[in-house]
Amino acid sequence: MTDARRLTLFAAGLLVALGLGLVVGTAAGPITAARPDVGVVVQGGEVS
Amino acid sequence: MSNIIELDIGGMTCSSCAARIEKRLNRIPGVEASVNYATERAKVELADGATVEEAITSVEATGYSARLREQASTSVAVAGEAEAPTDEASALRHRLIVSAVLTAPVLVLSAIGAMQFDNWQWLALTLTAPVVVWGAWPFHRAAWTNARHAAATMDTLISVGVLAAFLWSLYALFFGAAGDPGMRMGFSLVPERGGGSADIYLEVASAVTVFILLGRWFEARAKKSSSAALRSLLEMGAKDVAVLSDGVETRISIDALVVGQDFVVRPGEKIATDGQIVEGTSAVDASMLTGEPVPVEVGPGDSVTGATVNAGGRLVVRATRIGADTQLAQMARLVEEAQTGKAPVQRLADRISAIFVPIVITLSVATLGFWLGAGAGTELAFTAAVAVMIIACPCALGLATPTALMVGTGRGAQIGVLIKGPQILESTRRVDTIVLDKTGTVTTGTMRLVDVVAGPGTDGDELLRMVGALEDASEHPIAAAIARGARERLGVLPPVAAFTSLQGLGVEGTVDGREVVVGRMGWLAERWSAAPDPVLLAALDGAESAGRTVVAAGWDGQLRGLVVVADTLKATSAQAVRELVALGLRPVLLTGDNARAARAIADEVGIEEVISEVMPADKVRVVGDLQAAGRVVAMVGDGVNDAAALAQSDLGIAMGTGADVAIEASDLTLVRGDLRAAVDAVRLSRQTLKTIKGNLFWAFAYNVAAIPLAVAGLLNPLIAGAAMAFSSVFVVTNSLRLRRFRAVSTTVTPEVQSHRVQAAPRAVTVS
């Protein structure tokens, strides 16, 4: 297989992956960054 | 008509580069090329009008540098070239030290919250930037070259990981919350989704670079030592020569010697070049070249080889071949050719990366698509996608091979096995045949007294006493073996008077008032005009056909008996052969002896397959034939004549008691001359390879386990740091287990003990 052919195949693979991701993501429904239900413990290590 | 040239190739980072250049060169019509990654050279056969420029342009178009290598005309020129320092290791060392010094504070600042002061992140960025750009430059360059050919190696993984971590940190610092003066690295116990632009991964970018550079430096050091093979071979030759002209001796440099000139070789001196003896008789010790312990008797008209040692009298030799035409130079070429033609072994980490990198990039793009599709916003989508690439680059990847190799080679050194580099470990797993050179490997390689056959009416001890006393006055290696054997058995030997040595025939002298003569049977029989006793003749026949050396002795005008010396079997050889078979290897005995003598030795140690009557120069062909038959061959040898065969074999094992060049041309060196160490060498190498594979698995495992978190947008620096620390600790601990490797060669079995007792010479009286 030539280099160009391999690169083309890889690029096509990436496009397919992106498309699949989009499809699955859309199907999974809206997910936002904010997660008020998750508790966060922050350990501050500041030196004053 | 074809023309063979050699090109020095630059910029290769792994064996797949070599394969790529080779493929490209072979595409040119009329070109047949083979590229060796280890020697960084390409051997190119040009035909049908193909030019050197065409070949060089083709290599350069592939992304590498090429330069025509000058063919050395003299041995000195080759030696000079071999001495040219390989600066790859020192350049890497420089890069490593600078990067490590810059990385240490970044690690401390990032890992210890108490150390973080206002704007600490900007100091970390200042320190990390040169490490990522300059320190990791070799990886970026190699990754780019590979990318142009749609290939991915370990370099690609490192480059992508390091750049992803660094560029993301840059984004977070300049456009996210991470650049705030009071920023502290948060140690969230539960990962927080969407906190990406507040997180920086500078310590990941710099630490990965340093670890990988460390691994590369170890590898470069190992590669550097392999080029010393040629140098040590050429250093064996004489540096100057005493030329004889009109009866006057003049000492000149070896380069000034011309064909046809006569030169003098004194006892103990090396013969300067290949030639023909004009005057004088002597014994020439060619053991350095041939590995055979018996010196060859030479006289006028006989040919001699350069670099062999004149063990006896003064010789006048006429030079017949000089410089690149000598046998020594030809041997050097053979070693070089065998090294160049050797199939490259691809780094394990590269093979894994070739599959791993495309998967990670695809996964990263899929993650981007998922979060975009899920409507989480562009920032979170990119955070998650970049996080996948950051976490996929395992820091311990650079440690997996070198740490196991360091511990493995360290343990090897303790048990007398020196492993040259990681590239040979793969071979130890695949080898199925082990070729054992007889002399010096299976046998001791030094002459020992093995038998005393006394004629009718003569006492065996008396015969040995007389012969031992007379031979004690001679410097000939066979005489020394007899004298040593006699002294071991009988104690103090009587003094000798009127000692005379007759070159090539024997010695005579007076012992206890008797005129004793020791030498060739024919000479003694002729001297006394008496037919030898038939029993002695039969003993002579039997011993000689078994490959042993026999000297006859007599006094008072009568032949009294025979003394037999031979190269003896090593006490541990039989056990070693059994152990090799148990490892799944098929032992083959290789020797220049006649078939009967070879069979006798093979039977004694339990080897079924014997290749006998092999001329020293043909050993490389024998190994090649076995390889052509589909076998993966390991070769154990010790002589200079074994060097090419050792280089040709898939796994070359040299006896440390042998010639330097054999050691240099090999992959494994056994410090002691014990064949059982070869068993340990194979076992230890296999164990080390197994550890490397385990290390690579675990190096990837911790990071791979964190990939789902990255995909889910839950990765933070704490997890990246933990994956880095855990995998590194695991890899180092796993490697340290090699210290417990148990060697078979350091134990004395009852069999070895009894062999040592039996090895004492015995006296037989024929009545």
XYZ file of N, CA, C and O in Angstrom, chain B residues 613-708:
384
model
N 34.949 -30.720 9.160
C 35.860 -30.342 8.077
C 35.475 -28.992 7.456
O 35.475 -28.819 6.238
N 35.149 -28.058 8.309
C 34.785 -26.714 7.840
C 36.020 -25.810 7.950
O 36.611 -25.707 9.017
N 36.400 -25.217 6.833
C 37.528 -24.289 6.847
C 37.104 -23.038 7.620
O 35.926 -22.644 7.567
N 38.065 -22.401 8.327
C 37.691 -21.234 9.139
C 36.863 -20.197 8.388
O 35.879 -19.679 8.905
N 37.242 -19.923 7.132
C 36.530 -18.871 6.379
C 35.113 -19.293 5.970
O 34.305 -18.455 5.581
N 34.828 -20.602 6.055
C 33.519 -21.096 5.601
C 32.449 -21.086 6.690
O 31.296 -21.412 6.432
N 32.869 -20.730 7.912
C 31.909 -20.786 9.024
C 30.714 -19.885 8.770
O 29.570 -20.243 9.066
N 30.997 -18.697 8.219
C 29.914 -17.745 7.954
C 28.932 -18.333 6.938
O 27.717 -18.132 7.042
N 29.461 -19.093 5.980
C 28.607 -19.720 4.961
C 27.711 -20.788 5.606
O 26.523 -20.893 5.290
N 28.306 -21.567 6.526
C 27.543 -22.620 7.216
C 26.360 -22.010 7.969
O 25.230 -22.498 7.877
N 26.639 -20.913 8.684
C 25.567 -20.237 9.428
C 24.501 -19.722 8.452
O 23.297 -19.889 8.678
N 24.971 -19.144 7.351
C 24.048 -18.632 6.319
C 23.184 -19.741 5.743
O 21.981 -19.548 5.537
N 23.802 -20.915 5.491
C 23.053 -22.056 4.948
C 21.951 -22.497 5.908
O 20.835 -22.816 5.489
N 22.300 -22.542 7.200
C 21.305 -22.946 8.201
C 20.144 -21.948 8.223
O 18.978 -22.330 8.328
N 20.496 -20.653 8.106
C 19.454 -19.617 8.101
C 18.576 -19.748 6.857
O 17.356 -19.579 6.935
N 19.245 -20.076 5.733
C 18.494 -20.229 4.479
C 17.526 -21.410 4.567
O 16.488 -21.425 3.911
N 17.886 -22.379 5.425
C 17.017 -23.543 5.603
C 15.867 -23.234 6.569
O 15.138 -24.135 7.001
N 15.766 -21.971 6.950
C 14.639 -21.549 7.784
C 14.895 -21.593 9.275
O 13.995 -21.390 10.073
N 16.159 -21.865 9.624
C 16.433 -21.925 11.057
C 16.860 -20.549 11.589
O 17.470 -19.767 10.866
N 16.543 -20.276 12.828
C 17.007 -19.048 13.468
C 18.200 -19.463 14.329
O 18.067 -20.254 15.258
N 19.371 -18.956 13.948
C 20.611 -19.525 14.456
C 21.307 -18.654 15.507
O 21.512 -17.464 15.316
N 21.685 -19.302 16.612
C 22.579 -18.679 17.584
C 23.932 -19.338 17.372
O 23.999 -20.511 17.038
N 25.008 -18.576 17.501
C 26.330 -19.158 17.286
C 27.205 -18.836 18.488
O 27.217 -17.700 18.965
N 27.907 -19.854 18.976
C 28.833 -19.632 20.080
C 30.246 -19.856 19.550
O 30.536 -20.912 18.987
N 31.109 -18.871 19.695
C 32.481 -18.997 19.201
C 33.432 -18.118 19.973
O 33.023 -17.347 20.834
N 34.715 -18.233 19.648
C 35.680 -17.418 20.381
C 36.799 -16.845 19.515
O 37.421 -15.865 19.873
N 37.071 -17.443 18.355
C 38.214 -17.009 17.551
C 37.876 -15.854 16.637
O 36.709 -15.528 16.428
N 38.928 -15.240 16.079
C 38.715 -14.154 15.123
C 37.968 -14.692 13.908
O 37.118 -14.020 13.329
N 38.274 -15.942 13.560
C 37.610 -16.539 12.397
C 36.127 -16.778 12.645
O 35.370 -17.016 11.725
N 35.712 -16.704 13.890
C 34.294 -16.860 14.211
C 33.555 -15.539 14.101
O 32.321 -15.520 14.093
N 34.317 -14.419 14.053
C 33.691 -13.090 14.139
C 32.607 -12.881 13.089
O 31.510 -12.430 13.413
N 32.931 -13.217 11.833
C 31.943 -12.997 10.761
C 30.713 -13.879 10.979
O 29.580 -13.425 10.797
N 30.937 -15.128 11.382
C 29.819 -16.042 11.630
C 28.976 -15.545 12.802
O 27.751 -15.654 12.782
N 29.639 -14.973 13.812
C 28.914 -14.434 14.971
C 28.044 -13.260 14.548
O 26.905 -13.119 14.995
N 28.603 -12.420 13.667
C 27.846 -11.261 13.191
C 26.696 -11.698 12.283
O 25.625 -11.108 12.294
N 26.940 -12.749 11.505
C 25.924 -13.255 10.567
C 24.749 -13.926 11.293
O 23.597 -13.801 10.885
N 25.079 -14.594 12.401
C 24.042 -15.359 13.098
C 22.978 -14.428 13.678
O 23.214 -13.240 13.864
N 21.824 -15.003 13.982
C 20.756 -14.190 14.547
C 21.080 -13.778 15.973
O 20.637 -12.763 16.460
N 21.869 -14.606 16.636
C 22.304 -14.293 17.994
C 23.747 -14.778 18.143
O 23.995 -15.983 18.176
N 24.679 -13.849 18.198
C 26.102 -14.203 18.325
C 26.506 -14.213 19.790
O 26.296 -13.248 20.500
N 27.058 -15.354 20.230
C 27.501 -15.455 21.624
C 28.998 -15.716 21.617
O 29.461 -16.705 21.060
N 29.780 -14.806 22.194
C 31.234 -14.968 22.191
C 31.734 -15.362 23.569
O 31.215 -14.907 24.583
N 32.750 -16.229 23.568
C 33.402 -16.599 24.821
C 34.348 -15.454 25.186
O 35.169 -15.049 24.365
N 34.229 -14.961 26.388
C 35.056 -13.843 26.824
C 36.530 -14.174 26.866
O 37.387 -13.283 26.926
N 36.846 -15.474 26.824
C 38.245 -15.890 26.858
C 38.851 -15.793 25.460
O 40.034 -15.994 25.276
N 38.033 -15.473 24.462
C 38.495 -15.449 23.080
C 38.982 -14.096 22.619
O 39.308 -13.216 23.419
N 39.052 -13.948 21.290
C 39.583 -12.729 20.688
C 38.612 -11.555 20.854
O 37.401 -11.741 20.881
N 39.185 -10.352 20.949
C 38.385 -9.146 21.140
C 37.352 -8.947 20.040
O 36.225 -8.559 20.302
N 37.790 -9.231 18.803
C 36.890 -8.966 17.683
C 35.672 -9.884 17.723
O 34.575 -9.480 17.363
N 35.876 -11.116 18.177
C 34.749 -12.043 18.300
C 33.762 -11.484 19.320
O 32.554 -11.521 19.124
N 34.301 -10.924 20.406
C 33.458 -10.353 21.458
C 32.686 -9.161 20.898
O 31.496 -9.012 21.134
N 33.403 -8.335 20.121
C 32.766 -7.131 19.581
C 31.683 -7.478 18.558
O 30.681 -6.793 18.461
N 31.926 -8.546 17.787
C 30.971 -8.901 16.727
C 29.754 -9.636 17.276
O 28.796 -9.860 16.560
N 29.811 -9.997 18.544
C 28.724 -10.800 19.102
C 27.643 -9.931 19.736
O 27.816 -8.729 19.896
N 26.547 -10.578 20.100
C 25.455 -9.877 20.775
C 25.531 -10.105 22.281
O 25.164 -9.266 23.067
N 26.022 -11.294 22.623
C 26.159 -11.657 24.030
C 27.589 -12.117 24.260
O 28.167 -12.792 23.415
N 28.182 -11.748 25.380
C 29.529 -12.207 25.694
C 29.508 -12.961 27.009
O 28.892 -12.503 27.975
N 30.152 -14.113 27.013
C 30.233 -14.905 28.235
C 31.603 -14.660 28.859
O 32.620 -14.958 28.243
N 31.610 -14.066 30.041
C 32.875 -13.668 30.652
C 33.758 -14.885 30.937
O 34.949 -14.888 30.669
N 33.138 -15.935 31.468
C 33.910 -17.151 31.730
C 33.815 -18.056 30.514
O 32.867 -17.986 29.738
N 34.829 -18.913 30.366
C 34.822 -19.822 29.224
C 33.959 -21.057 29.475
O 34.306 -22.147 29.062
N 32.868 -20.894 30.172
C 32.001 -22.009 30.539
C 30.766 -21.988 29.631
O 30.043 -20.999 29.597
N 30.532 -23.096 28.922
C 29.418 -23.144 27.986
C 28.064 -23.020 28.691
O 27.084 -22.591 28.103
N 28.046 -23.385 29.983
C 26.771 -23.264 30.717
C 26.329 -21.813 30.810
O 25.151 -21.510 30.973
N 27.312 -20.904 30.701
C 26.966 -19.485 30.728
C 26.128 -19.118 29.507
O 25.334 -18.178 29.558
N 26.287 -19.882 28.402
C 25.465 -19.638 27.207
C 24.002 -19.946 27.522
O 23.092 -19.269 27.047
N 23.813 -20.997 28.343
C 22.455 -21.362 28.764
C 21.858 -20.211 29.577
O 20.731 -19.774 29.344
N 22.676 -19.714 30.523
C 22.216 -18.594 31.346
C 21.942 -17.375 30.485
O 20.981 -16.643 30.733
N 22.807 -17.161 29.494
C 22.658 -15.987 28.620
C 21.308 -16.029 27.911
O 20.584 -15.035 27.887
N 20.977 -17.190 27.372
C 19.697 -17.322 26.657
C 18.535 -17.183 27.634
O 17.573 -16.464 27.383
N 18.663 -17.867 28.791
C 17.576 -17.800 29.780
C 17.374 -16.377 30.293
O 16.262 -15.878 30.371
N 18.490 -15.713 30.625
C 18.402 -14.348 31.166
C 17.835 -13.388 30.118
O 16.998 -12.543 30.430
N 18.283 -13.552 28.871
C 17.785 -12.674 27.805
C 16.289 -12.864 27.615
O 15.540 -11.904 27.455
N 15.862 -14.118 27.636
C 14.425 -14.395 27.471
C 13.631 -13.814 28.628
O 12.564 -13.250 28.443
N 14.202 -13.961 29.840
C 13.545 -13.428 31.038
C 13.449 -11.907 30.941
O 12.419 -11.312 31.275
N 14.544 -11.279 30.462
C 14.570 -9.816 30.335
C 13.531 -9.362 29.310
O 12.812 -8.393 29.529
N 13.460 -10.095 28.213
C 12.478 -9.751 27.170
C 11.054 -9.855 27.718
O 10.209 -9.004 27.456
N 10.846 -10.920 28.521
C 9.525 -11.125 29.117
C 9.191 -9.945 30.036
O 8.055 -9.445 30.042
N 10.198 -9.497 30.790
C 9.995 -8.362 31.696
C 9.684 -7.099 30.898
O 8.802 -6.324 31.271
N 10.422 -6.898 29.785
C 10.179 -5.713 28.951
C 8.740 -5.724 28.435
O 8.049 -4.706 28.476
N 8.303 -6.885 28.003
C 6.932 -6.987 27.489
C 5.929 -6.674 28.591
O 4.947 -5.966 28.364
N 6.181 -7.221 29.782
C 5.317 -6.945 30.936
C 5.310 -5.458 31.247
O 4.253 -4.860 31.485
N 6.513 -4.867 31.215
C 6.632 -3.433 31.491
C 5.834 -2.609 30.489
O 5.143 -1.666 30.867
N 5.966 -2.967 29.205
C 5.253 -2.212 28.173
C 3.746 -2.319 28.386
O 3.016 -1.349 28.242
N 3.324 -3.530 28.780
C 1.897 -3.715 29.029
C 1.434 -2.784 30.142
O 0.458 -2.064 29.997
N 2.177 -2.782 31.265
C 1.763 -1.980 32.403
C 1.965 -0.493 32.163
O 1.221 0.328 32.704
N 2.995 -0.146 31.359
C 3.209 1.264 31.027
C 1.978 1.803 30.314
O 1.507 2.898 30.593
N 1.433 0.995 29.425
C 0.249 1.407 28.689
C -1.011 1.238 29.538
O -1.925 2.058 29.457
N -1.048 0.187 30.363
C -2.269 -0.167 31.067
C -2.826 0.966 31.924
O -4.022 1.273 31.845
N -1.951 1.608 32.740
C -2.441 2.683 33.617
C -3.002 3.829 32.796
O -4.014 4.424 33.145
N -2.337 4.145 31.702
C -2.795 5.254 30.869
C -4.062 4.885 30.093
O -4.972 5.687 29.981
N -4.051 3.640 29.593
C -5.231 3.197 28.842
C -6.456 3.189 29.768
O -7.548 3.585 29.369
N -6.226 2.779 31.026
C -7.327 2.738 31.995
C -7.900 4.135 32.220
O -9.084 4.283 32.537
N -7.045 5.155 32.052
C -7.514 6.527 32.287
C -8.169 7.130 31.048
O -8.793 8.198 31.143
N -8.017 6.440 29.892
C -8.605 6.981 28.649
C -10.130 7.163 28.764
O -10.648 8.220 28.401
N -10.867 6.184 29.339
C -12.316 6.401 29.468
C -12.652 7.663 30.248
O -13.614 8.361 29.929
